[in-house]
Coordinates of C-alpha atoms and ligand atoms in Angstrom, one line a residue:
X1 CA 14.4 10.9 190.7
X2 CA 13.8 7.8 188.1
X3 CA 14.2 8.6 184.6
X4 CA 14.1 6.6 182.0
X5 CA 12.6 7.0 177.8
X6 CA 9.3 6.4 178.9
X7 CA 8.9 7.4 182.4
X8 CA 9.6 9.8 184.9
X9 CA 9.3 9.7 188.7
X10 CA 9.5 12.3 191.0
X11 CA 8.8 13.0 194.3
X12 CA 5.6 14.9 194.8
X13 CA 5.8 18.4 193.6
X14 CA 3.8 21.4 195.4
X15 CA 2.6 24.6 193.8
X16 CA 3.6 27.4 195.4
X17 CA 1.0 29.8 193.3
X18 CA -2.4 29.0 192.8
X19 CA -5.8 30.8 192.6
X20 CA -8.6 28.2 193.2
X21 CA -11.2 30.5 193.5
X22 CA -14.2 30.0 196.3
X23 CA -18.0 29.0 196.5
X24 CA -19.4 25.9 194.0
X25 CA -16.4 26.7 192.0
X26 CA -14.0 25.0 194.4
X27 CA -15.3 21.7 193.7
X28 CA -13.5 21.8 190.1
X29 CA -10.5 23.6 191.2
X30 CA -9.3 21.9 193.6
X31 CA -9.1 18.6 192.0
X32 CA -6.7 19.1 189.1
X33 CA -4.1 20.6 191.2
X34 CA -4.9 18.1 194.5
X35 CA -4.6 14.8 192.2
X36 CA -0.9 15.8 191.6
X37 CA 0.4 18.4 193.8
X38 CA 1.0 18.2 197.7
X39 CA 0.9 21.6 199.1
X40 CA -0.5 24.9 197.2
X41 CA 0.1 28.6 198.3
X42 CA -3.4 29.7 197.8
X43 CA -3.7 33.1 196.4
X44 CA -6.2 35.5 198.7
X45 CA -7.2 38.1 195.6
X46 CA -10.8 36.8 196.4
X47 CA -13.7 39.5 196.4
X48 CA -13.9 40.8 199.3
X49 CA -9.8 39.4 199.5
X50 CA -8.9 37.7 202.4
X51 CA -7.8 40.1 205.2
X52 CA -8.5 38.6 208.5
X53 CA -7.3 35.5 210.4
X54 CA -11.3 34.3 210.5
X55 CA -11.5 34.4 207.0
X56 CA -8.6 32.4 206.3
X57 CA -9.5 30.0 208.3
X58 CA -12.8 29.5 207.2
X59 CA -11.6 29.2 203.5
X60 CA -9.2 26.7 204.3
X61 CA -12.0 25.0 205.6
X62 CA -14.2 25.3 202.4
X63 CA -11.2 24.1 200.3
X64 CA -10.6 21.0 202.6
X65 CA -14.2 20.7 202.1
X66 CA -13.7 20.8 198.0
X67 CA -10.5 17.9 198.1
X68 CA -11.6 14.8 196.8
X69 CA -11.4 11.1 198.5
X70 CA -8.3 9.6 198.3
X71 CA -6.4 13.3 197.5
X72 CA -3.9 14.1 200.6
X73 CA -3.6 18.5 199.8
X74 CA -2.9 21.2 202.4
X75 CA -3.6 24.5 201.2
X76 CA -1.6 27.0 202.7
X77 CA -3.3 30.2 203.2
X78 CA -1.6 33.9 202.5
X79 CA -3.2 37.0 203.7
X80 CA -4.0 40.0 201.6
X81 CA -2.3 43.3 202.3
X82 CA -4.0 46.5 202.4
X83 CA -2.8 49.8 203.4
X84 CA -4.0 49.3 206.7
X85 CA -4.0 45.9 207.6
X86 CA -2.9 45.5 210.9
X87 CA 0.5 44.4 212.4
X88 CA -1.4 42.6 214.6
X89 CA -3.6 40.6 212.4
X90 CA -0.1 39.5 210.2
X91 CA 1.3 38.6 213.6
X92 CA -1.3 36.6 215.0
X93 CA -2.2 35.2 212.0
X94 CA 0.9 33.6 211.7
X95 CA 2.0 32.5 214.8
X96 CA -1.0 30.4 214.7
X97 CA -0.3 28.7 211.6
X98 CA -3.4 30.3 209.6
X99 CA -1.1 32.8 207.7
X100 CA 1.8 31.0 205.7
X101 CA 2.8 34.2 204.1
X102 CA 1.0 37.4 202.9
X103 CA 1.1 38.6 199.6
X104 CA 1.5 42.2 198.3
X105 CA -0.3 43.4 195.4
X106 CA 0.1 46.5 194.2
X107 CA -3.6 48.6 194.2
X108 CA -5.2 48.3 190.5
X109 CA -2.3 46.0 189.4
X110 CA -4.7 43.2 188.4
X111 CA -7.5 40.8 189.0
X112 CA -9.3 41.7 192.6
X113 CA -6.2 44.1 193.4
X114 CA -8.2 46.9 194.0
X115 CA -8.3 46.9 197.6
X116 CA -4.1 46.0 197.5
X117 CA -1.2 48.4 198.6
X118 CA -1.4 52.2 197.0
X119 CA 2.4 52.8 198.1
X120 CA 5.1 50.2 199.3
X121 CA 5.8 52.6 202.6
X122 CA 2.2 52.5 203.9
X123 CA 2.8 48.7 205.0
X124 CA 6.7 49.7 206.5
X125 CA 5.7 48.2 209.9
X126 CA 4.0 45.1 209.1
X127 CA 6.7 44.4 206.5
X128 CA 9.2 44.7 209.2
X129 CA 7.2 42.6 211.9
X130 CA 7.1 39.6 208.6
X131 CA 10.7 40.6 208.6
X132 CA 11.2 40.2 212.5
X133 CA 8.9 36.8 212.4
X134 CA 10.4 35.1 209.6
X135 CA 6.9 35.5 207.5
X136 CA 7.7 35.3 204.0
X137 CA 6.2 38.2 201.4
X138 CA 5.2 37.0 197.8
X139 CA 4.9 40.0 195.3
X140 CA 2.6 40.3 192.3
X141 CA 5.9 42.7 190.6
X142 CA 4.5 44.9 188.8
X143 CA 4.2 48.8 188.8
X144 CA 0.2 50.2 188.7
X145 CA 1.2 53.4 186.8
X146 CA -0.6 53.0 183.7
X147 CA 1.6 55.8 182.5
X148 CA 4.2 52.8 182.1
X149 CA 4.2 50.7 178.9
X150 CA 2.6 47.2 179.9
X151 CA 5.6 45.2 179.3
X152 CA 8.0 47.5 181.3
X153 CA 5.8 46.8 184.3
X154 CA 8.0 44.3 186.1
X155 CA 11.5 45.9 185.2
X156 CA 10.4 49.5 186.6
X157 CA 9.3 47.1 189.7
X158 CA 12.6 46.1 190.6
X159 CA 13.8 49.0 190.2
X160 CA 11.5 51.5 191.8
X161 CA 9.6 49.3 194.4
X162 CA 11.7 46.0 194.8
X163 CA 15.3 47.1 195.5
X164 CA 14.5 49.7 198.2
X165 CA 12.3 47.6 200.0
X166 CA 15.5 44.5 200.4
X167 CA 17.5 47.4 200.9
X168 CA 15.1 48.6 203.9
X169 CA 14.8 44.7 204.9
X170 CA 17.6 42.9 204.2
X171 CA 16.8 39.5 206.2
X172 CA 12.9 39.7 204.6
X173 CA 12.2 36.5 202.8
X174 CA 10.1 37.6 199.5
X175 CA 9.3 35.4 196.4
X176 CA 9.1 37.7 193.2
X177 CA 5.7 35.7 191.6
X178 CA 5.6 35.1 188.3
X179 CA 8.6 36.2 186.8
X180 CA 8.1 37.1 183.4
X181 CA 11.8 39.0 182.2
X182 CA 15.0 38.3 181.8
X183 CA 16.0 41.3 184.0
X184 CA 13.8 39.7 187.2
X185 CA 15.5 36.3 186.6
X186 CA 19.0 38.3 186.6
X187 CA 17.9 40.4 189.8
X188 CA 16.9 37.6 191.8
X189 CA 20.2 35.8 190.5
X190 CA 22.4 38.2 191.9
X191 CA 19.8 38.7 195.2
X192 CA 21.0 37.3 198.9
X193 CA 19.1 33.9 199.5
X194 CA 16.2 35.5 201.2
X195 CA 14.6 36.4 197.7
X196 CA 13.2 33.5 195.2
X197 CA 10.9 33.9 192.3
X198 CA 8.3 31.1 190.9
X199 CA 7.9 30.7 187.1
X200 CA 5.0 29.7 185.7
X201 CA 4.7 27.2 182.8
X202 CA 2.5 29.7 180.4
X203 CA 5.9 31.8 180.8
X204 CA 7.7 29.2 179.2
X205 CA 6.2 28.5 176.5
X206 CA 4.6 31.8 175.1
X207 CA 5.7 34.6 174.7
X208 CA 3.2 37.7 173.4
X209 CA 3.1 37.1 169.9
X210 CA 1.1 34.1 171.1
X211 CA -1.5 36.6 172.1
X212 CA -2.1 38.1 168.6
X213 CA -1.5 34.5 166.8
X214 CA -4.6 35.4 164.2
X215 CA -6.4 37.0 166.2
X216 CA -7.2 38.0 169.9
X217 CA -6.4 35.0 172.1
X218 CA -7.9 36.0 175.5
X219 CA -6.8 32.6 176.6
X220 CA -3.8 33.6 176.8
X221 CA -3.7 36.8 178.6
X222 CA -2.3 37.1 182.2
X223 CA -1.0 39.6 183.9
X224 CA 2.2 39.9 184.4
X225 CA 1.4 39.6 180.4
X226 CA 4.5 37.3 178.7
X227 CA 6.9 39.4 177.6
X228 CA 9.6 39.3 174.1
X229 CA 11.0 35.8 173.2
X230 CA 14.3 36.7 174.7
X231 CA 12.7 37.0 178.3
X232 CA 10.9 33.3 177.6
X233 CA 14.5 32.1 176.7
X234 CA 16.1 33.5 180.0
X235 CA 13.2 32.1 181.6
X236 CA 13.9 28.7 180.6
X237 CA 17.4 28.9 181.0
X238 CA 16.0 30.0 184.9
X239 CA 13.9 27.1 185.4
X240 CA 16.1 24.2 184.0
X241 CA 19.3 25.7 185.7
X242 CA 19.4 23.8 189.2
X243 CA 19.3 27.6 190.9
X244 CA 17.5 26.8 194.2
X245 CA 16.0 30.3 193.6
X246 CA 13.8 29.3 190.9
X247 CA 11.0 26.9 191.3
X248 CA 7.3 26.1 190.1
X249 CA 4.2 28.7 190.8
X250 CA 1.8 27.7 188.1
X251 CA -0.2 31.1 189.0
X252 CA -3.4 28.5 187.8
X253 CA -6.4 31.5 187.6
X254 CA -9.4 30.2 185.9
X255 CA -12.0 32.7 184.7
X256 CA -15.5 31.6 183.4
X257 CA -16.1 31.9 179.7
X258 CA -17.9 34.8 180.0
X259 CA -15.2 37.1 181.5
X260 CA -12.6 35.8 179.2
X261 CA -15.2 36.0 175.8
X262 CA -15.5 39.7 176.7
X263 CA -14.3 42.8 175.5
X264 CA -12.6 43.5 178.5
X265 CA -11.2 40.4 179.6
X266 CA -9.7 39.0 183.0
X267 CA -6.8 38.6 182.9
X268 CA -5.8 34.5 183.7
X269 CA -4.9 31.4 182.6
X270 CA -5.9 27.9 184.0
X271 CA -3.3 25.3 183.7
X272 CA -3.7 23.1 186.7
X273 CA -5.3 20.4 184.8
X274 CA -1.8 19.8 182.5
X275 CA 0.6 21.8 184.9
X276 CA 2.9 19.2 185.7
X277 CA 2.7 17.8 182.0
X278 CA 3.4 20.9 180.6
X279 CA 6.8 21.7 183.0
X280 CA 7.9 18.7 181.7
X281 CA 7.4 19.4 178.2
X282 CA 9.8 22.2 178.6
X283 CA 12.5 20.6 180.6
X284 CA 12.4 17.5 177.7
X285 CA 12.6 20.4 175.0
X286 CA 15.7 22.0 177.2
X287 CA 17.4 18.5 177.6
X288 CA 17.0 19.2 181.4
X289 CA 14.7 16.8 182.8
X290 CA 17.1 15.6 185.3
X291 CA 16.5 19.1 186.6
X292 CA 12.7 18.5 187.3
X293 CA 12.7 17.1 190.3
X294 CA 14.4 19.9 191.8
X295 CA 12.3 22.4 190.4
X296 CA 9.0 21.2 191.4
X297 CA 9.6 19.4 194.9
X298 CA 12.5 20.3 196.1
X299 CA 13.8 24.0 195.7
X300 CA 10.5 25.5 197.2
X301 CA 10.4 23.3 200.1
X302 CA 13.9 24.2 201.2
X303 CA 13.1 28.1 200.5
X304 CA 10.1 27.9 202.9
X305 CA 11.9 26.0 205.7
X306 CA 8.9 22.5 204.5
X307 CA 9.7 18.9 204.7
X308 CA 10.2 17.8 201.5
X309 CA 7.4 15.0 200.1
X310 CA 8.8 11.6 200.5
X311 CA 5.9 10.0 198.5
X312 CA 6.3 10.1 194.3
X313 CA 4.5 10.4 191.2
X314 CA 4.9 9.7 187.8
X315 CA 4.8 10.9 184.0
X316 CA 4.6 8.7 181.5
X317 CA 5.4 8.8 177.6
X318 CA 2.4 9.2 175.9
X319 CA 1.7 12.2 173.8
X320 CA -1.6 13.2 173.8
X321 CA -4.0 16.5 172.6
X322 CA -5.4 18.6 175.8
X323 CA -8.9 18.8 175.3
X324 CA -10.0 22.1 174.4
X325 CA -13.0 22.4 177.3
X326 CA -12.6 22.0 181.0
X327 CA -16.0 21.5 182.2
X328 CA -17.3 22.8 185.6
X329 CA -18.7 20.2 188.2
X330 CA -22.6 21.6 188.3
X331 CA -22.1 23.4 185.3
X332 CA -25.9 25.3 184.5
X333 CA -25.4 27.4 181.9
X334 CA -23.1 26.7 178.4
X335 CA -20.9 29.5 179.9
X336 CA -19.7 27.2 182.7
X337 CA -16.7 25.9 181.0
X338 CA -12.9 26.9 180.9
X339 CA -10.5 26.5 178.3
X340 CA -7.3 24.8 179.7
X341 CA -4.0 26.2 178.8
X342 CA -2.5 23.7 175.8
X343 CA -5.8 23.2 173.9
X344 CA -6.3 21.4 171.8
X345 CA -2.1 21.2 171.4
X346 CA 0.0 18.0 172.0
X347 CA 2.1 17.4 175.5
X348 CA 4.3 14.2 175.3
X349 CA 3.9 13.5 178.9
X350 CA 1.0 12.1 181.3
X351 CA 0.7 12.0 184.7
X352 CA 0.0 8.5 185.7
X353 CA -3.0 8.2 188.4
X354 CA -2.5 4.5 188.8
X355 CA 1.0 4.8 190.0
X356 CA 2.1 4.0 194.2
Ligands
LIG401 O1 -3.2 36.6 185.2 C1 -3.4 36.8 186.4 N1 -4.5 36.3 187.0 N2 -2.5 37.4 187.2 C2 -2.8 37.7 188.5 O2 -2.0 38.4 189.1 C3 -4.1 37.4 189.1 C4 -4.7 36.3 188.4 C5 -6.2 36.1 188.8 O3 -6.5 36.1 189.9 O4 -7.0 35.8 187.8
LIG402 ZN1 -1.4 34.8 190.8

């Protein structure tokens, strides 16, 4: 990497999280996240989720569809586990390339998890045929038991869910998504090298006073929700470290303005347009943008066994407010906007579209 006061260069960075949703919508999801990232892991929580080989194919398809001109992006598809999706389907879908991993959400967890796993043991033998394949498992980490407190969520996870499943399947390759506590970044720490965790950028800069700041901010609700400020600081510690097991899931989920301005809001928040800007912010505020590199392009290639991007892109110096609306392409209605993560705040650096 190139760093200098005023600019950054880095080789391309991929996202290994993202929602980009399906239909017209695609068309303005795709593009903040194609115009800077390489490769996304592409979330399946769609309704009905994304269970069979066909339909992962034909959604890769309708994403390809949605890249703009010029953009080089390969979305890497992920199946959705059930409790009884088949063996078969995870090992098919795989050995043909349409499956890049499969992600478990635990039932009723959060958005579009409905149809997700009811108990870790009912998916034993397809988790050991990923094991047996070398088909990595991403995990939304988070217990469903409503009888827990919301921010104890993740830390009962590792506990109760995570720890007997690597001890079941010691050679599975997970990623814990979205970490969101200190105690997940100290758990994969101490892991074997078959478990990782992505962190998201929202993580690093809130934490959930943010959510109350004068009022309700649904903006800023996600699920796993951010946690105390001394789970953000071990977050950030995590991120700028240089620990290969850390690197960048944005966990991007935009939500129309209606289902955020609601009284029961979905939980989400779209930062693909200033993603890459906003890492950086951090890693300047940590004195640990010689670490950035690693983080974004490197670390999550080498976890999933990827080349690593030869080509670069830059940031340049230029502090700038995020505008407070992102506005849909074919937008028909006044609803059809989304509010970006960072509005309407200041982020010091800009991706430059103009740089080869
Ligand atoms: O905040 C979130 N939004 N967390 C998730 O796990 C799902 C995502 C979504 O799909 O909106
Ligand atoms: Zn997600």
């Amino acid at each position: 990497m190139h760093l200098t006061q005023d600019r950054i260069i880095i080789r391309q960075p991929d996202d290994w999280h993202l929602h980009l949703r399906d239909g017209d919508a695609l068309k303005t999801f795709v593009a903040p996240t194609s115009r800077v990232f390489r490769r996304a892991i592409v979330m399946p929580n769609l309704q009905p989720p994304i269970t069979s080989i066909q339909s992962a194919i034909d959604y890769r398809e309708r994403i390809l569809d949605a890249v703009p001109e010029g953009d080089l992006f390969t979305p890497l598809m992920t199946a959705y586990l059930t409790d009884d999706l088949s063996v078969e389907v995870i090992r098919e879908g795989f050995q043909r390339g349409v499956f890049f991993a499969a992600k478990l959400y635990p039932a009723n967890s959060t958005t579009n998890s409905e149809a997700g796993v009811t108990t870790i043991e009912n998916i034993y033998s397809v988790v050991e045929t990923m094991e047996e394949i070398g088909m990595p498992l991403l995990i939304h980490g988070e217990v469903a038991d409503h009888s827990i407190d919301i921010f104890d969520r993740e830390a009962v996870f590792l506990e109760s869910h995570l720890q007997p499943l690597l001890k079941r399947f010691p050679t599975l390759r997970v990623v814990l998504e979205h970490i969101t506590t200190e105690e997940a970044v100290e758990y994969v720490q101490n892991s074997s090298a078959s478990l990782a965790a992505t962190i998201t950028p929202h993580h690093l800069h809130i934490n959930r006073n943010a959510l109350f700041n004068g009022g309700l901010r649904s903006d800023l609700f996600c699920l796993p929700v951010a946690k105390r400020e001394r789970h953000r600081i071990a977050l950030r510690q995590a991120a700028t470290s240089g620990e290969p097991c850390f690197f960048l899931g944005t966990d991007s989920a935009p939500h129309l303005r209606e289902f955020k301005e609601s009284s029961c809001g979905c939980a989400g928040i779209f930062n693909a347009p200033n993603a890459i800007e906003s890492y950086a912010q951090v890693f300047e505020e940590e004195g640990a943008l010689d670490q950035l590199e690693a983080f974004s392009s490197v670390f999550g290639p080498n976890f999933y066994g990827l080349p690593i991007n030869e080509k670069r892109i830059s940031l340049v110096k230029n502090p700038h407010i995020i505008s407070s609306r992102f506005e849909l392409v074919k937008a028909d209605n006044p609803f059809e906007f989304i509010v970006p993560f960072h509005a309407g705040e200041t982020l010091n650096w800009s991706f430059d579209p103009n740089f080869i």
